[in-house]
PDB file of C-alpha atoms in Angstrom:
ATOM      1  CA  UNK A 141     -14.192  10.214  22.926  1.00 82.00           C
ATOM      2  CA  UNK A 142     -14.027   9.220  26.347  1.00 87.00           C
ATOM      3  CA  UNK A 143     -12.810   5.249  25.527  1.00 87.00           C
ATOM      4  CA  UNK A 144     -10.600   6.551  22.622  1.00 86.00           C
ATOM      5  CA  UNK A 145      -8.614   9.205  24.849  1.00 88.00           C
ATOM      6  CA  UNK A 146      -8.303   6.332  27.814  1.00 88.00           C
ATOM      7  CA  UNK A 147      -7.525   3.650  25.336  1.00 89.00           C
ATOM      8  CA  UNK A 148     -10.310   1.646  26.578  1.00 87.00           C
ATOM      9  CA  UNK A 149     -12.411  -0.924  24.898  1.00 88.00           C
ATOM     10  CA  UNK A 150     -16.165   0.554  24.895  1.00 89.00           C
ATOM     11  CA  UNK A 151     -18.388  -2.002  26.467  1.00 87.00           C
ATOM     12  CA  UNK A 152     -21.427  -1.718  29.389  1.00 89.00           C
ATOM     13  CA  UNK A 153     -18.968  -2.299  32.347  1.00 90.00           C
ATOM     14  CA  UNK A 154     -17.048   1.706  31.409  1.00 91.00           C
ATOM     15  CA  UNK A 155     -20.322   2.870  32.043  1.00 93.00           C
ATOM     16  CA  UNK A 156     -20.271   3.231  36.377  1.00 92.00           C
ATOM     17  CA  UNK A 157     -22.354   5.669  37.869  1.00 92.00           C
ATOM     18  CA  UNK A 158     -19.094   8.011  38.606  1.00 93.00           C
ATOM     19  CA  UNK A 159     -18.974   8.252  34.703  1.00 93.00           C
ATOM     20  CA  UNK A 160     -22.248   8.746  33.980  1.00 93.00           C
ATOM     21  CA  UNK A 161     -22.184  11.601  36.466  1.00 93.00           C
ATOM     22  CA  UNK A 162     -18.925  13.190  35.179  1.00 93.00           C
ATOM     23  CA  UNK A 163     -20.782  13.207  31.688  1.00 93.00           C
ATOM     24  CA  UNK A 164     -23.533  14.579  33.012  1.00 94.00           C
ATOM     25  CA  UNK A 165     -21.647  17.186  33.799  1.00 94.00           C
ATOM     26  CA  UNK A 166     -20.448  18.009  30.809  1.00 96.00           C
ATOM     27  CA  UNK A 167     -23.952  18.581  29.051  1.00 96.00           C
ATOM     28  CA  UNK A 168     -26.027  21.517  29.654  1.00 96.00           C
ATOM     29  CA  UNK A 169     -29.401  22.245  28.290  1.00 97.00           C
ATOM     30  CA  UNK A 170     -30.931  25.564  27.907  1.00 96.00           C
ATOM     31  CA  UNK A 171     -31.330  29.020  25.469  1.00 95.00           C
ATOM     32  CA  UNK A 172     -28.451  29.085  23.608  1.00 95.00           C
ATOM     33  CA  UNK A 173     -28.146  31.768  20.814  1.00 92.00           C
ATOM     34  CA  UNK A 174     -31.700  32.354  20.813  1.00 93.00           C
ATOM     35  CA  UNK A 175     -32.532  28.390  20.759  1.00 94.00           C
ATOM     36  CA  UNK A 176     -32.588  25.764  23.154  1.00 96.00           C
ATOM     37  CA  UNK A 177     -29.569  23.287  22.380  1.00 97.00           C
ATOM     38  CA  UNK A 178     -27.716  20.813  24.851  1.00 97.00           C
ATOM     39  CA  UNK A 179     -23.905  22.278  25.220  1.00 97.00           C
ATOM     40  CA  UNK A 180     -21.527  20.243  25.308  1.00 96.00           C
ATOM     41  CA  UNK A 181     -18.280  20.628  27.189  1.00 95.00           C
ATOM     42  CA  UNK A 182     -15.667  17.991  27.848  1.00 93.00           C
ATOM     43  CA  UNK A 183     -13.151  15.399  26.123  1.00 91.00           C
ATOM     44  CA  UNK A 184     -12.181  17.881  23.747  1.00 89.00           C
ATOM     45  CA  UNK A 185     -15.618  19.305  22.742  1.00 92.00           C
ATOM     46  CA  UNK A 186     -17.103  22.742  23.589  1.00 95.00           C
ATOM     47  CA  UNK A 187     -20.054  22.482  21.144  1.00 95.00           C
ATOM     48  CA  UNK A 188     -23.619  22.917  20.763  1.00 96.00           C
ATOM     49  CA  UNK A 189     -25.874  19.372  19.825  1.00 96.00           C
ATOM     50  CA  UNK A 190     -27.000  20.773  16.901  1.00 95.00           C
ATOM     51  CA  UNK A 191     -23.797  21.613  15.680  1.00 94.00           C
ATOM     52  CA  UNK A 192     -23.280  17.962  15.273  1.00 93.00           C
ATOM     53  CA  UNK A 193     -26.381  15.876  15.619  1.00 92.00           C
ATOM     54  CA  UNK A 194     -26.210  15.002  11.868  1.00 89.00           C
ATOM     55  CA  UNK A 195     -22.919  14.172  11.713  1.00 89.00           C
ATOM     56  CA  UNK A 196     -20.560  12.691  14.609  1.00 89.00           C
ATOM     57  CA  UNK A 197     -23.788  11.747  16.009  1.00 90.00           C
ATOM     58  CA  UNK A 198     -24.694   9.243  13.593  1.00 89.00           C
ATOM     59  CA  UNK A 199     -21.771   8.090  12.470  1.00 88.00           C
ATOM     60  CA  UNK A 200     -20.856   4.253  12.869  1.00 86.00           C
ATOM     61  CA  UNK A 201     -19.500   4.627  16.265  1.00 86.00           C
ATOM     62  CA  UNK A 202     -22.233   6.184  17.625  1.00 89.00           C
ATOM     63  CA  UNK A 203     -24.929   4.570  16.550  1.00 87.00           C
ATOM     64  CA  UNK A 204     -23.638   0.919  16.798  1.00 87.00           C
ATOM     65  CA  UNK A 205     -22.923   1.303  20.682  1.00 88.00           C
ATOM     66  CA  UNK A 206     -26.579   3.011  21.077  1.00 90.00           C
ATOM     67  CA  UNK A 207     -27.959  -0.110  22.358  1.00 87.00           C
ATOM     68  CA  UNK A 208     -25.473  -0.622  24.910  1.00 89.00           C
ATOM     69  CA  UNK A 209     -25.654   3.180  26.323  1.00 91.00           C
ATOM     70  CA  UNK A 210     -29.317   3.437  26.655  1.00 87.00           C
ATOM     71  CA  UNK A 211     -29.195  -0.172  28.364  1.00 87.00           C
ATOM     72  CA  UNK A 212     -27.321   1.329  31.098  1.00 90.00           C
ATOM     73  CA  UNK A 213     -28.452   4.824  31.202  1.00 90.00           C
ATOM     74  CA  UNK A 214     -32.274   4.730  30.942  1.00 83.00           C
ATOM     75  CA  UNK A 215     -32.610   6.692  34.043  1.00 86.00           C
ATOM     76  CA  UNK A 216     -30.146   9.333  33.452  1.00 89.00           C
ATOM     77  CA  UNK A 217     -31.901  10.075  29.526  1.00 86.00           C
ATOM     78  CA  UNK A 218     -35.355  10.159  31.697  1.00 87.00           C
ATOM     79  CA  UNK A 219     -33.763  12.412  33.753  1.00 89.00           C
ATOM     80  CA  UNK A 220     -32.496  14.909  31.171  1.00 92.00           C
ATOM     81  CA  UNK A 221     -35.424  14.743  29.489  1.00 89.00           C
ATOM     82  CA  UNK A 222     -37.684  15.849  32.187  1.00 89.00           C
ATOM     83  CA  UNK A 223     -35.384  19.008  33.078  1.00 92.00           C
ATOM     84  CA  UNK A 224     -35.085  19.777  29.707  1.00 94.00           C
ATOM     85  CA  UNK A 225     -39.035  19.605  29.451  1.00 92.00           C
ATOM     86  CA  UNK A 226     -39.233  21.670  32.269  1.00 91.00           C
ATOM     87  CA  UNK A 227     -36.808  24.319  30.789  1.00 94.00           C
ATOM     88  CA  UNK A 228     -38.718  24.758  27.685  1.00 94.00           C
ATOM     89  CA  UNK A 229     -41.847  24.920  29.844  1.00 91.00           C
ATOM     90  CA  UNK A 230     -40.719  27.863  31.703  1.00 92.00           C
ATOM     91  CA  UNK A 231     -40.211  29.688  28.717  1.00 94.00           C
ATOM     92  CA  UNK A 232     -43.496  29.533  27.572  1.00 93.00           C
ATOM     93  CA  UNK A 233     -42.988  26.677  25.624  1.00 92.00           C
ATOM     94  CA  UNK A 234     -45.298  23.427  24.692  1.00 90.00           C
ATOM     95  CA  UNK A 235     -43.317  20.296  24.444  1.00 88.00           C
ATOM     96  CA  UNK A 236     -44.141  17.440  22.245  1.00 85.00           C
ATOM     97  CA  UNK A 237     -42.218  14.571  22.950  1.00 83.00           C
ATOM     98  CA  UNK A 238     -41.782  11.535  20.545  1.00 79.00           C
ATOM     99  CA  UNK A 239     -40.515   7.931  22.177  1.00 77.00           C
ATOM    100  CA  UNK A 240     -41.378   4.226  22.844  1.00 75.00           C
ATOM    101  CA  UNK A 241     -44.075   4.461  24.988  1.00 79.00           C
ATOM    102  CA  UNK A 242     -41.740   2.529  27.887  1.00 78.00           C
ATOM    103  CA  UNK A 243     -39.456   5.553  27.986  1.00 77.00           C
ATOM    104  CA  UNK A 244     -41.996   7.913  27.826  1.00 80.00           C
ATOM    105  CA  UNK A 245     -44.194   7.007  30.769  1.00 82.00           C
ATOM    106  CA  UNK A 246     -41.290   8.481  32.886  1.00 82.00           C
ATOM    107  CA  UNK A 247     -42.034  11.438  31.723  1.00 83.00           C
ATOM    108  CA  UNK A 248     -44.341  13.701  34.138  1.00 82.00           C
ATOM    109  CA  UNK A 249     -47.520  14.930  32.271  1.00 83.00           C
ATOM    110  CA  UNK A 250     -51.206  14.737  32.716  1.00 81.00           C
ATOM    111  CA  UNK A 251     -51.608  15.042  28.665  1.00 81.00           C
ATOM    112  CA  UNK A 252     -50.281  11.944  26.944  1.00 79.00           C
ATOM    113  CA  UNK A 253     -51.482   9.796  23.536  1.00 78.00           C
ATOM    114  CA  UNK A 254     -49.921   7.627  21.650  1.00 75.00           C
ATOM    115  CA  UNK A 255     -49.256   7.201  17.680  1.00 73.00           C
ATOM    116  CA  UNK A 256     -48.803   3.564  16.497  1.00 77.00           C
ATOM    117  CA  UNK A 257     -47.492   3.293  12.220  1.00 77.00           C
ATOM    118  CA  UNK A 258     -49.391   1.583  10.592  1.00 82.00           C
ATOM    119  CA  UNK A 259     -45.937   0.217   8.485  1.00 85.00           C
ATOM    120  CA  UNK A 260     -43.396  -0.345  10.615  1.00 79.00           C
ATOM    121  CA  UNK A 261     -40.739  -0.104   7.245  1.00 87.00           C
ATOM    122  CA  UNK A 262     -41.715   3.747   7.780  1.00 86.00           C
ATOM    123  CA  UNK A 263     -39.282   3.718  10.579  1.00 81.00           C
ATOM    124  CA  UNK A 264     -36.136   2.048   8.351  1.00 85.00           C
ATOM    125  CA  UNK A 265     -37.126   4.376   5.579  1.00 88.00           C
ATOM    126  CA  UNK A 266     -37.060   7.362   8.136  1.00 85.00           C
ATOM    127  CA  UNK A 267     -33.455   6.451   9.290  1.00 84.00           C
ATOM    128  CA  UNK A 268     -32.320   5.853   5.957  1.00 87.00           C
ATOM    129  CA  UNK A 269     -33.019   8.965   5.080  1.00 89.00           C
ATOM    130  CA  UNK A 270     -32.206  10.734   8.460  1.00 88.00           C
ATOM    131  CA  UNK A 271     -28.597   9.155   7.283  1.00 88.00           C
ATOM    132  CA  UNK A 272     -28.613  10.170   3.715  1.00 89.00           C
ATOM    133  CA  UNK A 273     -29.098  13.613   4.685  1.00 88.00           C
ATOM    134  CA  UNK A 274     -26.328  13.595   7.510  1.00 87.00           C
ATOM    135  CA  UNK A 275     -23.788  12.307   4.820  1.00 87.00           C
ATOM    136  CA  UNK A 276     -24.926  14.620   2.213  1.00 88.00           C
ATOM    137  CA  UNK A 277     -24.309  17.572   5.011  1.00 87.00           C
ATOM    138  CA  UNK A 278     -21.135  15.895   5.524  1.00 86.00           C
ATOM    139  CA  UNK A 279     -20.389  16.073   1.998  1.00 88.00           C
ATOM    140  CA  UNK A 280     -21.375  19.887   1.642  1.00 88.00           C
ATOM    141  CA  UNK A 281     -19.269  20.350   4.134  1.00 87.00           C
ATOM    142  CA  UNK A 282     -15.981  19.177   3.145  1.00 88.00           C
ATOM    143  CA  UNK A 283     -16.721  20.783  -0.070  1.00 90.00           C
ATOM    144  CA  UNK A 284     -16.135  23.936   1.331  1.00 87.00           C
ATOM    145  CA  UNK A 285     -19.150  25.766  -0.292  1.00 84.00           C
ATOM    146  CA  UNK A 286     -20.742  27.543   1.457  1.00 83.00           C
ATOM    147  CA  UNK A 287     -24.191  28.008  -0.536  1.00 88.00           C
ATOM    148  CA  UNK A 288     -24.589  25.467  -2.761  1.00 88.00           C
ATOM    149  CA  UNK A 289     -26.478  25.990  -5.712  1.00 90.00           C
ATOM    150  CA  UNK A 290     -29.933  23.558  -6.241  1.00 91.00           C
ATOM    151  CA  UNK A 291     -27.439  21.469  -8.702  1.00 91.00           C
ATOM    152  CA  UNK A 292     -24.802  21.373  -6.185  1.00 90.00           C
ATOM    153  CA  UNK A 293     -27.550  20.025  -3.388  1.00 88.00           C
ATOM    154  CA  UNK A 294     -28.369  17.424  -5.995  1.00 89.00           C
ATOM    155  CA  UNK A 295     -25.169  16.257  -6.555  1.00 89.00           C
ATOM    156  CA  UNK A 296     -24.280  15.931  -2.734  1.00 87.00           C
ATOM    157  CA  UNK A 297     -27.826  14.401  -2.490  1.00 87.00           C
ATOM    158  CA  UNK A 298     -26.773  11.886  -5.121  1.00 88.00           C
ATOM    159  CA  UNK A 299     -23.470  11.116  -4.093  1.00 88.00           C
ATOM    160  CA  UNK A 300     -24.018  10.324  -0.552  1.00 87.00           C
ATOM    161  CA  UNK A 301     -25.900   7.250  -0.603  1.00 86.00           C
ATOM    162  CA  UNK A 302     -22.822   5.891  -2.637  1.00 84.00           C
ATOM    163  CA  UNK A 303     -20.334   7.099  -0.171  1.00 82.00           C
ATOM    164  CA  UNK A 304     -22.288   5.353   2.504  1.00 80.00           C
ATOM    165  CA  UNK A 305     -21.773   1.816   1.000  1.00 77.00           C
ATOM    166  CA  UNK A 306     -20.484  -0.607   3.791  1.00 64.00           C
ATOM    167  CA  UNK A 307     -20.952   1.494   6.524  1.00 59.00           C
ATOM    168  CA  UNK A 308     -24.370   0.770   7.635  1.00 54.00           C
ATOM    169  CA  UNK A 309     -23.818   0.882  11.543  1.00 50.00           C
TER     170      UNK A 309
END
C-alpha cells in the first residue's frame, strides 16, 4: 500500500529503518474482540489480521516480495514475535510457535524442540492448499452468500483452483 500510494517501485532500498518504524507503528497486537489479532492501522487500513490473512495477504503481491521483506526485517518480525509471545503469556496463555529453526532461536524460551518432515513436498502441498482455500474464501465472498450450502462450498472449492491459473506468485 505504502509503494502504491507513493508511486514507488517496491524494492529492499524503501525499506530504511524510519519506515520500518512508522509501520511498526501502525500494527498492534493484543485481545481484540475476545481474541488476540494484530490491528492494523495505516495507509488506508483499520483492520484486524485475521480479517485478511487469507486474502490480501496471499495474494501475488504479497507473497512475491516476501523474500525481500523478511531479508531486511528479520529483527523487527523477532521483535514482534517475542512481545506478542509475551502478551499471550500474560493472559494465561501457552504459546507454540512454528518457524525455521534460524528465526526461532531468537525467540526467548527455556522449552524448545524441533520437528523435521520427513517429505519436504508436504510443505508445497500445504501452501497449495493454504492458497486454494484463500481463493475459494475469496470466491464466497464476492458471491455475496452469506451461508453457503455444502454444494455451494463445493462449487467455490472447485472453482478456485481454476481461477488461480497463472497467478502462482
Amino acid at each position: 500500500a505504502y509503494c502504491t500510494q507513493k508511486q514507488l517501485t517496491f524494492g529492499e532500498d524503501i525499506l530504511t529503518p524510519e519506515l520500518l518504524r512508522e509501520m511498526e507503528g501502525m500494527l498492534q497486537f493484543g485481545k481484540f474482540n475476545g481474541r488476540f489479532d494484530t490491528k492494523i492501522t495505516g495507509l488506508g487500513y483499520d483492520t484486524y489480521v485475521s480479517e485478511i490473512e487469507l486474502t490480501e495477504l496471499k495474494s501475488a503481491v504479497v507473497t512475491s516480495n516476501i523474500p525481500t521483506v523478511a531479508k531486511v526485517t528479520q529483527g523487527e518480525v523477532v521483535k514482534f514475535a517475542a512481545n506478542a509471545i509475551s502478551v499471550m503469556q500474560n493472559e494465561g496463555v501457552n504459546v507454540l510457535v512454528e518457524g525455521r529453526a534460524e528465526t526461532l532461536q531468537y525467540i526467548p524460551t527455556p522449552h524448545r524442540f524441533q520437528l523435521i518432515l520427513s517429505d519436504s513436498q508436504l510443505i508445497g502441498q500445504r501452501r497449495l492448499g493454504q492458497k486454494v482455500m484463500a481463493k475459494a474464501i475469496d470466491i464466497t465472498k464476492k458471491s455475496n452468500v452469506t451461508a453457503p450450502s455444502d454444494t455451494q462450498t463445493k462449487q467455490f472449492l472447485e472453482e478456485s483452483p481454476k481461477s488461480l491459473a497463472g497467478t502462482w506468485g
